[in-house]
Coordinates of C-alpha atoms in Angstrom, one line a residue:
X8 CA -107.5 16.2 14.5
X9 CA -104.1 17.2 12.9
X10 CA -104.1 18.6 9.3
X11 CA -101.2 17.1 7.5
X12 CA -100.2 18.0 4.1
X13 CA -99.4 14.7 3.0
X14 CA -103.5 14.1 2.9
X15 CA -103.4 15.9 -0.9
X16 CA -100.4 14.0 -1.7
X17 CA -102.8 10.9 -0.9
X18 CA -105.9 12.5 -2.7
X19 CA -103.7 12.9 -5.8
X20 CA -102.5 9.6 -5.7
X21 CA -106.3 8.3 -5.7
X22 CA -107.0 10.4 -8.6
X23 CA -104.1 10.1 -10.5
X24 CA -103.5 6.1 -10.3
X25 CA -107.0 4.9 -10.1
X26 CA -106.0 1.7 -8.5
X27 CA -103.1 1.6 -11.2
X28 CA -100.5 1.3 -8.4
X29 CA -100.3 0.9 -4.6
X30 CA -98.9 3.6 -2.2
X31 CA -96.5 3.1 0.3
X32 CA -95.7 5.4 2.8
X33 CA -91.9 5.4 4.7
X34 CA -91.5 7.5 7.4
X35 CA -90.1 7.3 11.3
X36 CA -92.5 5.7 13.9
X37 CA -94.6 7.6 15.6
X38 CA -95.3 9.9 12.7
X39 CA -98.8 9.6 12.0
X40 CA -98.6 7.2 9.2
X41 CA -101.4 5.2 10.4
X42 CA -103.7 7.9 11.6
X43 CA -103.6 9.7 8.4
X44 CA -104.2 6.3 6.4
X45 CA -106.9 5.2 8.4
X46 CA -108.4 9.2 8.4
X47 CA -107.9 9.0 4.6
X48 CA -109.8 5.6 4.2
X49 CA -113.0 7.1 6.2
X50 CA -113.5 10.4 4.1
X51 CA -112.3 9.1 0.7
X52 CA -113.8 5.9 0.5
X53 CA -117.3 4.1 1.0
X54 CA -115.6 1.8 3.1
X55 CA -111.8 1.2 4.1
X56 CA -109.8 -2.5 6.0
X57 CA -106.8 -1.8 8.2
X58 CA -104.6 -4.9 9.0
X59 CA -101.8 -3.8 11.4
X60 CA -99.3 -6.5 11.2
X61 CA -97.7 -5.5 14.5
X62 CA -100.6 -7.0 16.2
X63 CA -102.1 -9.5 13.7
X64 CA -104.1 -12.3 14.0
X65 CA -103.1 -15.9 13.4
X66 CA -106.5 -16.2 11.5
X67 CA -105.3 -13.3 8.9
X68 CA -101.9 -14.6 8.7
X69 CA -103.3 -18.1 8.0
X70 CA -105.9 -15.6 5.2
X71 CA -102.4 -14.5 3.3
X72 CA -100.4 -17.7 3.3
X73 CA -103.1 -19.9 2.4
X74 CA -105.7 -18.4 0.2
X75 CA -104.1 -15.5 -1.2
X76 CA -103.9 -17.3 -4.7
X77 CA -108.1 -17.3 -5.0
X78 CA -108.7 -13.8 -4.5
X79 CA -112.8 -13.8 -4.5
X80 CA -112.1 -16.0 -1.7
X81 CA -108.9 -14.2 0.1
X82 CA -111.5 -11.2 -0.2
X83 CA -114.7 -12.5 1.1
X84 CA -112.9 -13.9 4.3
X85 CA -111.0 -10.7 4.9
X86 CA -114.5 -9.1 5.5
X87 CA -115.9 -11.7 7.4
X88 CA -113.3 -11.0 10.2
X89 CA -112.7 -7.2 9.7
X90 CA -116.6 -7.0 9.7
X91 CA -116.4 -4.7 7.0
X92 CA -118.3 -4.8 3.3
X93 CA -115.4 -3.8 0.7
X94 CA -117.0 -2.0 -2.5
X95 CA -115.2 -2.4 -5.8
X96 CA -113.3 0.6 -6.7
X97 CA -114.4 2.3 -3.8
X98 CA -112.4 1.0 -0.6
X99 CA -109.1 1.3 0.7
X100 CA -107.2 -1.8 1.9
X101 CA -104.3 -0.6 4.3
X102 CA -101.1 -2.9 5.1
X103 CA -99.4 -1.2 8.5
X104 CA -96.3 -1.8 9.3
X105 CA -96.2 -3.9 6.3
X106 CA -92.3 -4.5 7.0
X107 CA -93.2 -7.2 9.6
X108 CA -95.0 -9.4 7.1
X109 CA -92.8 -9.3 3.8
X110 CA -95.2 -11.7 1.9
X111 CA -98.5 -9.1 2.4
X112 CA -96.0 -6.7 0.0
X113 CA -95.3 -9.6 -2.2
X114 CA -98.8 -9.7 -2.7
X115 CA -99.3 -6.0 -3.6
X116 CA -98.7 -6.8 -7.2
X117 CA -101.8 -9.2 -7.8
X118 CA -103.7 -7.2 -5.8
X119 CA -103.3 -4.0 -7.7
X120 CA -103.7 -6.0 -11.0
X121 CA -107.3 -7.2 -9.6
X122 CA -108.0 -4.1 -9.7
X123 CA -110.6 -3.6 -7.3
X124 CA -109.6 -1.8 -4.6
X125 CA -107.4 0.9 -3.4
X126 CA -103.6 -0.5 -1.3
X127 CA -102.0 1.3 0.7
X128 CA -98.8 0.3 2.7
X129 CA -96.8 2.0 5.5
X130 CA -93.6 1.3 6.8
X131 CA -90.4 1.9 8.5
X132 CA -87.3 1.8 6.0
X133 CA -84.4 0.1 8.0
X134 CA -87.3 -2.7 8.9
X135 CA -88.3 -3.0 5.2
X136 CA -85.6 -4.2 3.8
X137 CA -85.3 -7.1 6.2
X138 CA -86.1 -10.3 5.2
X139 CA -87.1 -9.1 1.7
X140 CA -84.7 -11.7 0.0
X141 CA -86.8 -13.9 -0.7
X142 CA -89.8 -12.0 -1.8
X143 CA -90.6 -10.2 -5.6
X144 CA -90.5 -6.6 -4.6
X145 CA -93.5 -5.2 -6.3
X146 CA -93.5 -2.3 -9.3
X147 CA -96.5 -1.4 -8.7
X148 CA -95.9 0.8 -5.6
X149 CA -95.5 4.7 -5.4
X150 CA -93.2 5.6 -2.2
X151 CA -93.7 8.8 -0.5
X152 CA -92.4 10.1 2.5
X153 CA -93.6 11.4 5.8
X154 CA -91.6 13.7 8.1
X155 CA -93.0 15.6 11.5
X156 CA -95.3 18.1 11.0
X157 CA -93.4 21.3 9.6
X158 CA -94.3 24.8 10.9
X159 CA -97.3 25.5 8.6
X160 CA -99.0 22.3 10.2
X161 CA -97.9 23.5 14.0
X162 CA -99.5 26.9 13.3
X163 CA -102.9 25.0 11.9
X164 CA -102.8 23.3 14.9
X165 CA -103.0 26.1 17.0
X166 CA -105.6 27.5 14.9
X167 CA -103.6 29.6 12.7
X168 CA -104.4 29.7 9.1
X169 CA -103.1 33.3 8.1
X170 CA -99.7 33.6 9.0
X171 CA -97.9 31.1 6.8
X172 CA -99.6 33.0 3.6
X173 CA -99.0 36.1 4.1
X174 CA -95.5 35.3 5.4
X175 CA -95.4 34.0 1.6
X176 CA -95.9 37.8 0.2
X177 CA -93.1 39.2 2.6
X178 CA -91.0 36.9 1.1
X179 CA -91.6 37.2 -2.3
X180 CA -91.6 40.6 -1.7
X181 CA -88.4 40.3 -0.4
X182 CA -90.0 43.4 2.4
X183 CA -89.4 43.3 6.3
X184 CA -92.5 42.5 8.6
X185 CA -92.1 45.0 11.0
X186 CA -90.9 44.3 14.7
X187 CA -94.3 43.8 16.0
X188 CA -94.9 40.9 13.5
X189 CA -91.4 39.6 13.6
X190 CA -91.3 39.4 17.2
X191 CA -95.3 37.7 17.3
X192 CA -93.9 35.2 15.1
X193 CA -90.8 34.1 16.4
X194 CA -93.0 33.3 19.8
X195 CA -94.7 31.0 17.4
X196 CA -91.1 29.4 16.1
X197 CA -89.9 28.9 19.2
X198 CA -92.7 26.9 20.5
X199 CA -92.6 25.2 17.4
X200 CA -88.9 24.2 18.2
X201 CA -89.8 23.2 22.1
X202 CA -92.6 21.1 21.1
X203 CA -91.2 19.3 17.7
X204 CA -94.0 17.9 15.0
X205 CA -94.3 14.2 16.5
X206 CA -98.0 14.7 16.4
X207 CA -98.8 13.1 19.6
X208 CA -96.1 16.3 21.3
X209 CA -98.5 18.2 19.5
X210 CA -101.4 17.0 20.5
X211 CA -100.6 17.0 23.8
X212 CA -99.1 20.7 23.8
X213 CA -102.5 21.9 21.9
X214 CA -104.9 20.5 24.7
X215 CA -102.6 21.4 27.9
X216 CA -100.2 24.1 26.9
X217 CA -98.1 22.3 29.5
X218 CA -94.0 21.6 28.2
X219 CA -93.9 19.1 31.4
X220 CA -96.3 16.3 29.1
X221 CA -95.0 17.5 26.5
X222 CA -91.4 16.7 27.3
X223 CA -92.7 13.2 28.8
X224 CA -94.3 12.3 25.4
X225 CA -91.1 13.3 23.4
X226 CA -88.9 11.0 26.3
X227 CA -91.3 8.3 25.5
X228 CA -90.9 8.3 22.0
X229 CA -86.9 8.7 22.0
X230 CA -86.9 5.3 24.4
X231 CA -89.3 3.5 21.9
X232 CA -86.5 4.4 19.5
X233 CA -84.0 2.7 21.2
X234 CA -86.2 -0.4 21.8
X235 CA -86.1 -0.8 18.1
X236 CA -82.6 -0.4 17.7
X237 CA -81.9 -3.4 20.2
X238 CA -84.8 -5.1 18.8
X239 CA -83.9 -4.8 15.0
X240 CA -80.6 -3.9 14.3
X241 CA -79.1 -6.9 15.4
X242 CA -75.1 -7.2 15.3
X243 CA -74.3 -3.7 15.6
X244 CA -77.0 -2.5 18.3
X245 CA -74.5 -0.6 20.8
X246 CA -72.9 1.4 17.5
X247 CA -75.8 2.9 16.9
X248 CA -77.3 3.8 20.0
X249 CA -73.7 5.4 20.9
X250 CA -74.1 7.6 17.6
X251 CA -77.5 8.5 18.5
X252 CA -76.6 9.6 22.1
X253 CA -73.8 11.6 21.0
X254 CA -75.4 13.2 18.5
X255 CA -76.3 16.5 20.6
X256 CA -72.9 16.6 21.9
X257 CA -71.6 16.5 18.0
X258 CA -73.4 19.4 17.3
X259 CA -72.6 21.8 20.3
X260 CA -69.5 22.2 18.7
X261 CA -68.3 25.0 16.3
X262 CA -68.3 22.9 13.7
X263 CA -70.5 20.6 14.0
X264 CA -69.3 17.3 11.8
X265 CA -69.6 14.0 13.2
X266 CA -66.2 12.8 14.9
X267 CA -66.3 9.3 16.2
X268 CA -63.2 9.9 18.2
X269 CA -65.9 11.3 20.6
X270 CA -67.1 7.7 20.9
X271 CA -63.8 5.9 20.8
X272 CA -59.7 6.8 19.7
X273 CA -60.1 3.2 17.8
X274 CA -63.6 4.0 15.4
X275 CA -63.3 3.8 12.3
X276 CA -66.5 5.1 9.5
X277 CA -66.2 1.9 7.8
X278 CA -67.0 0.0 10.9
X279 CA -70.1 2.3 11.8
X280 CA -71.2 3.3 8.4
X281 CA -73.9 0.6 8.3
X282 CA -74.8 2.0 11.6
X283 CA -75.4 5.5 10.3
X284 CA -77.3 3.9 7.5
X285 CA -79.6 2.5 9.5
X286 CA -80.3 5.6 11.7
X287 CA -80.4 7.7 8.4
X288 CA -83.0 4.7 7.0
X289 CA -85.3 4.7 9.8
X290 CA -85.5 8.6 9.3
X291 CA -84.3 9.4 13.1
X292 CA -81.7 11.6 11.7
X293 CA -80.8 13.6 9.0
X294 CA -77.5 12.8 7.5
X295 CA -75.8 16.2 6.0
X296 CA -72.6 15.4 3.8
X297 CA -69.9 17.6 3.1
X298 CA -70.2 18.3 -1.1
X299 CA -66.8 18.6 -2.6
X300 CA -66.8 19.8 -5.7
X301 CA -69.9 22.4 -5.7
X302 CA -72.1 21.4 -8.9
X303 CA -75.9 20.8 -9.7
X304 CA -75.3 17.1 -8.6
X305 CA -73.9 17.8 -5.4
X306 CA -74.5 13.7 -4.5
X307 CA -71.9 12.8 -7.1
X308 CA -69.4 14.3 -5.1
X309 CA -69.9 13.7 -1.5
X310 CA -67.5 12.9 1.3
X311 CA -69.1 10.2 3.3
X312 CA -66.5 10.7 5.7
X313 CA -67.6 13.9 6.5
X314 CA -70.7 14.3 7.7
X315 CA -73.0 16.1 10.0
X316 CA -76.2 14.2 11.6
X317 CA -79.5 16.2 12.2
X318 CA -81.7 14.8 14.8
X319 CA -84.9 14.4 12.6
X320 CA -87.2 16.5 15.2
X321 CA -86.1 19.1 16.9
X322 CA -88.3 19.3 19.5
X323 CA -86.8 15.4 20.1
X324 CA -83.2 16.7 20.1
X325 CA -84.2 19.4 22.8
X326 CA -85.6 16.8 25.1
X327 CA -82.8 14.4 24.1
X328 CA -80.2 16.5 25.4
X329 CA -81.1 16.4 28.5
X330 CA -82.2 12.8 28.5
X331 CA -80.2 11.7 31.8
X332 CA -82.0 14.6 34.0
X333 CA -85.3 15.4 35.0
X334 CA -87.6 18.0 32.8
X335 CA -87.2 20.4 35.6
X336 CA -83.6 20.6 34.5
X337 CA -84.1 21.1 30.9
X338 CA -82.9 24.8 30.7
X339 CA -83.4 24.7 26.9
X340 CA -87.0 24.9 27.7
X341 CA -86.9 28.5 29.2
X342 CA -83.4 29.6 27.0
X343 CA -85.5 29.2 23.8
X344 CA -89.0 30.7 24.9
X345 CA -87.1 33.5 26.0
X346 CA -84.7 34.1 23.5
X347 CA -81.4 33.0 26.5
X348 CA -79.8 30.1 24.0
X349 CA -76.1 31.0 24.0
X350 CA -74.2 28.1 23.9
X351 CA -77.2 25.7 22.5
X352 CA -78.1 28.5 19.9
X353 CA -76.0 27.0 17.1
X354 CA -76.8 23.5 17.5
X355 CA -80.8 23.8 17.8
X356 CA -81.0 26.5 14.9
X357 CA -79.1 24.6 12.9
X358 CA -81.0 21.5 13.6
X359 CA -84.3 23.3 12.8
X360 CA -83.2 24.3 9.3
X361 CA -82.1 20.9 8.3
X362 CA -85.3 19.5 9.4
X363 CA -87.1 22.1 7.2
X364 CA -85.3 21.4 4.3
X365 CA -85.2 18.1 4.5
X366 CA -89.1 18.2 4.8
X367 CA -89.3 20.8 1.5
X368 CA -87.6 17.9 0.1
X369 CA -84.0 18.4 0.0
X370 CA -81.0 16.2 0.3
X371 CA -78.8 18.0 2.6
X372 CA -74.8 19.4 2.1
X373 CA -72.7 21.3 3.1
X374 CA -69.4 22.8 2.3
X375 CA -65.9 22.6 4.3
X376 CA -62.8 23.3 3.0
X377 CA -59.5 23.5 5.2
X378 CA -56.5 24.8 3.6
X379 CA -53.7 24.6 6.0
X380 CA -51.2 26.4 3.9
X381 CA -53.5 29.5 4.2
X382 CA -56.1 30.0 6.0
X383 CA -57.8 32.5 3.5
X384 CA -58.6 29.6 1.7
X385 CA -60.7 28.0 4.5
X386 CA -64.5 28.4 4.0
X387 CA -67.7 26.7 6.1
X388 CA -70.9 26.9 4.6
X389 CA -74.3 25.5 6.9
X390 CA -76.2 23.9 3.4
X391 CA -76.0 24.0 -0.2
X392 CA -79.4 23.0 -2.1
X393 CA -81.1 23.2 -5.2
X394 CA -82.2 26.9 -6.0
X395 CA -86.2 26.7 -6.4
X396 CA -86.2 29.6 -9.5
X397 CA -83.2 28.3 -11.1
X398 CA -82.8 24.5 -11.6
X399 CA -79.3 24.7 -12.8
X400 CA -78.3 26.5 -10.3
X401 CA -77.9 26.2 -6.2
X402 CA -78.8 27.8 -2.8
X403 CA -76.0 28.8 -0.2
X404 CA -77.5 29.0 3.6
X405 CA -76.0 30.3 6.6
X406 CA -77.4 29.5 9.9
X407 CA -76.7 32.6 12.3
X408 CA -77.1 33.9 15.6
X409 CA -79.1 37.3 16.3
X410 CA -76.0 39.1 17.1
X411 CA -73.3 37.5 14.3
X412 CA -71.1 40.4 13.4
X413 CA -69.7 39.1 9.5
X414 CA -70.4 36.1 7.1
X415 CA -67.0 35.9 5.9
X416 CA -67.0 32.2 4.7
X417 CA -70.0 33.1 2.9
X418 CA -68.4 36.2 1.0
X419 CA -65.3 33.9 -0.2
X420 CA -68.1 30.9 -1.2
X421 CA -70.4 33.7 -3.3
X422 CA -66.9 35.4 -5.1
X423 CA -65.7 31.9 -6.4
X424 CA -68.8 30.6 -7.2
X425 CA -70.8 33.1 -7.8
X426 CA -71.1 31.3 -11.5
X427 CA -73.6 28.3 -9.8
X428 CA -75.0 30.6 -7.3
X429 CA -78.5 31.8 -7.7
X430 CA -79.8 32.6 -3.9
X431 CA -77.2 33.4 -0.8
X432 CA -79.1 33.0 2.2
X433 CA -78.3 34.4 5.8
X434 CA -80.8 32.6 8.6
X435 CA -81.4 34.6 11.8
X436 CA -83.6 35.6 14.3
X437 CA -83.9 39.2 13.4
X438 CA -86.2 40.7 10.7
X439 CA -85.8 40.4 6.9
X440 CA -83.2 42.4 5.4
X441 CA -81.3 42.7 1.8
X442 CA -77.7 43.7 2.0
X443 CA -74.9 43.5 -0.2
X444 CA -76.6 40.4 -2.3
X445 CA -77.2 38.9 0.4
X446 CA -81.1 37.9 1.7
X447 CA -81.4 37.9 5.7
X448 CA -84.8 35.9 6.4
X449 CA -85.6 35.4 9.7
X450 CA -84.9 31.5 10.5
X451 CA -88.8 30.5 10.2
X452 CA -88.9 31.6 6.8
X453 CA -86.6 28.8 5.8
X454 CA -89.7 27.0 5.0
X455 CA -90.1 28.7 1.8
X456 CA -86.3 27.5 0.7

């Protein structure tokens, strides 16, 4: 059984609501969305009702259609085929993949004002808004979302409970761990990075130790992803699938930005933009955009037509890489486990921080500036985010390699800026280190950013 965070984001739901509003949870498939709902209705509730609309009865469907207007009624038949005795104010009703039956959402609102039991909803976002047009979109739901499992959650999974909090003092500390540590915990990251947080990777990597099933889970998820694409996004299918297979070719490059020239000399953003939208939407990537003008509300002043696109899981971009060849083949595998990456290293680290962040919560930028009249002026900065001790002020990250010699873009960003800037990060893979104003963390404490 995987321990997820999100279970006290559920807990404080139930406490803080009371049945006041319904919960609906958006997150990419495969996540665990279900397990954790149906794991939170058996330990938090005297009894709980799961109706998975991917596979639901014409007998339920005829339930919602037809008696959904008598409630006592609507109730009493919903246990009489589920089998299960609901208890007022102390059972948890749970719509699945709630996108696939628009009017069970509709619903939500006379449901929560009944008041009797608990709703909760999962979904997947580029499916739920289809076919909403002609439904009332309920107020009464809180969204959350849910992302793989971060670091923290890999290490409880392998049974580790200490690490992560007294990683928490070296970093508030701002104190280096010591080689031995730092070396005992990047063997921890890197698996981490091999295996991704798709909880059934992890699963299967915690009972076999064995990156063969591992990688064969991860290639089973990535091809369910594209099912869905050719299932649901109708009209503009092939665009998307030929951003999502370029994607680790985009970010092999120095630069890393998304150039659709790759795909064709003829693309233009405004003819794929829904189909970023609808990668970004279904939470398969992480979309990165360049900020312009470097403020507290760095979405006001975004370039969508620069942008940089995260695979969601990195563990899924290792294996996607090398999607056309057999496991064997994958030399990421062995060039990350023992510290060989080279020419991937950019491209995987920098993948592994946006997934972080985006986890912690952030909306993710970066900075690119090309002055062609002099190129003193030219600065690339990995992310910009919210600084966590100042609000008014922001973050800059660097993503580097173990053996990166200067930071020279960050040096000009810090000296005309340094009004905004709170915290100037350098990510690596050696130990921690303060130099010059500027805080070295090794790359797995990005999860306290």
């Amino acid at each position: 059984m995987l321990k997820r965070k999100l279970y006290n984001n559920l807990l404080e739901w139930k406490e803080t609501y009371e049945g006041s509003t319904a919960l609906l949870i958006d997150g990419a498939r495969q996540i665990g969305k279900s397990y954790i709902c149906e794991m939170f209705g058996k330990n938090e509730y005297k009894s709980y009702l799961i109706i998975d609309f991917a596979n639901v009865s014409k007998e339920i469907i005829d339930i919602f259609e037809n008696e959904s207007t008598d409630l006592d009624l609507f109730f009493i038949k919903l246990q009489a085929f589920y089998e299960v005795s609901l208890h007022k104010r102390n059972s948890l009703i749970i719509f699945d993949e709630v996108q696939l039956f628009p009017r069970a959402r509709q619903l939500i609102k006379y449901l929560v004002k009944d008041g009797r039991y608990d709703y909760i909803e999962t979904a997947s976002m580029p499916f739920l808004k289809k076919d909403i047009e002609n439904i009332v979109l309920p107020s009464e739901e809180k969204h959350i979302e849910m992302f793989p499992l971060d670091f923290e959650e890999f290490l409880w999974a392998l049974g580790d409970t200490v690490t992560v909090p007294a990683l928490q003092e070296f970093f508030n500390k701002k104190i280096p761990l010591g080689q031995a540590l730092h070396r005992k915990i990047m063997n921890y990251f890197r698996q981490y990075i091999l295996v991704g947080g798709m909880p059934q990777a992890v699963n299967t990597y915690i009972e076999t130790k064995n990156f063969t099933k591992v990688d064969s889970i991860k290639r089973d998820i990535l091809n369910l992803y594209r099912s869905d694409v050719y299932k649901f996004a109708k009209g503009y299918a092939n665009k998307v699938i030929s951003i999502l297979d370029e994607i680790p070719s985009q970010l092999s490059k120095k630069e890393k930005k998304y150039r659709l020239s790759s795909i064709s000399k003829q693309a233009r953003y405004r003819e794929y933009e829904d189909s970023f939208m609808w990668l970004n939407d279904a939470m398969i990537i992480n979309t990165c955009y360049n900020s312009t003008d470097i403020n507290i509300g760095l979405s006001l002043n975004k370039d969508s037509f620069k942008r940089k696109c995260y695979m969601m899981d990195t563990g899924l971009l290792v294996t996607q890489t090398f999607m056309d060849k057999d496991y064997t083949e994958n030399n990421l595998y062995k060039a990350i486990l023992f510290n060989k990456l080279n020419i991937n290293e950019g491209m995987i680290m920098e993948n592994i921080v946006a997934q972080i962040l985006r986890s912690n919560g952030h909306k993710l930028f970066f900075y690119s500036k090309n002055d062609n009249k002099n190129r003193e002026n030219n600065m690339e900065l990995d992310f910009i985010i919210k600084d966590k001790e100042k609000i008014k002020k922001l973050s800059v990250i660097e993503v580097k390699s173990s053996v990166y010699q200067k930071h020279s873009s960050l040096d000009k960003f810090r000296t005309k800026y340094k009004d905004r800037i709170n915290n100037s990060y350098i990510l690596y893979q050696k130990d921690l280190m303060v130099k010059d104003g500027v805080i070295h963390l090794p790359i797995y404490m990005s999860i306290f950013l």
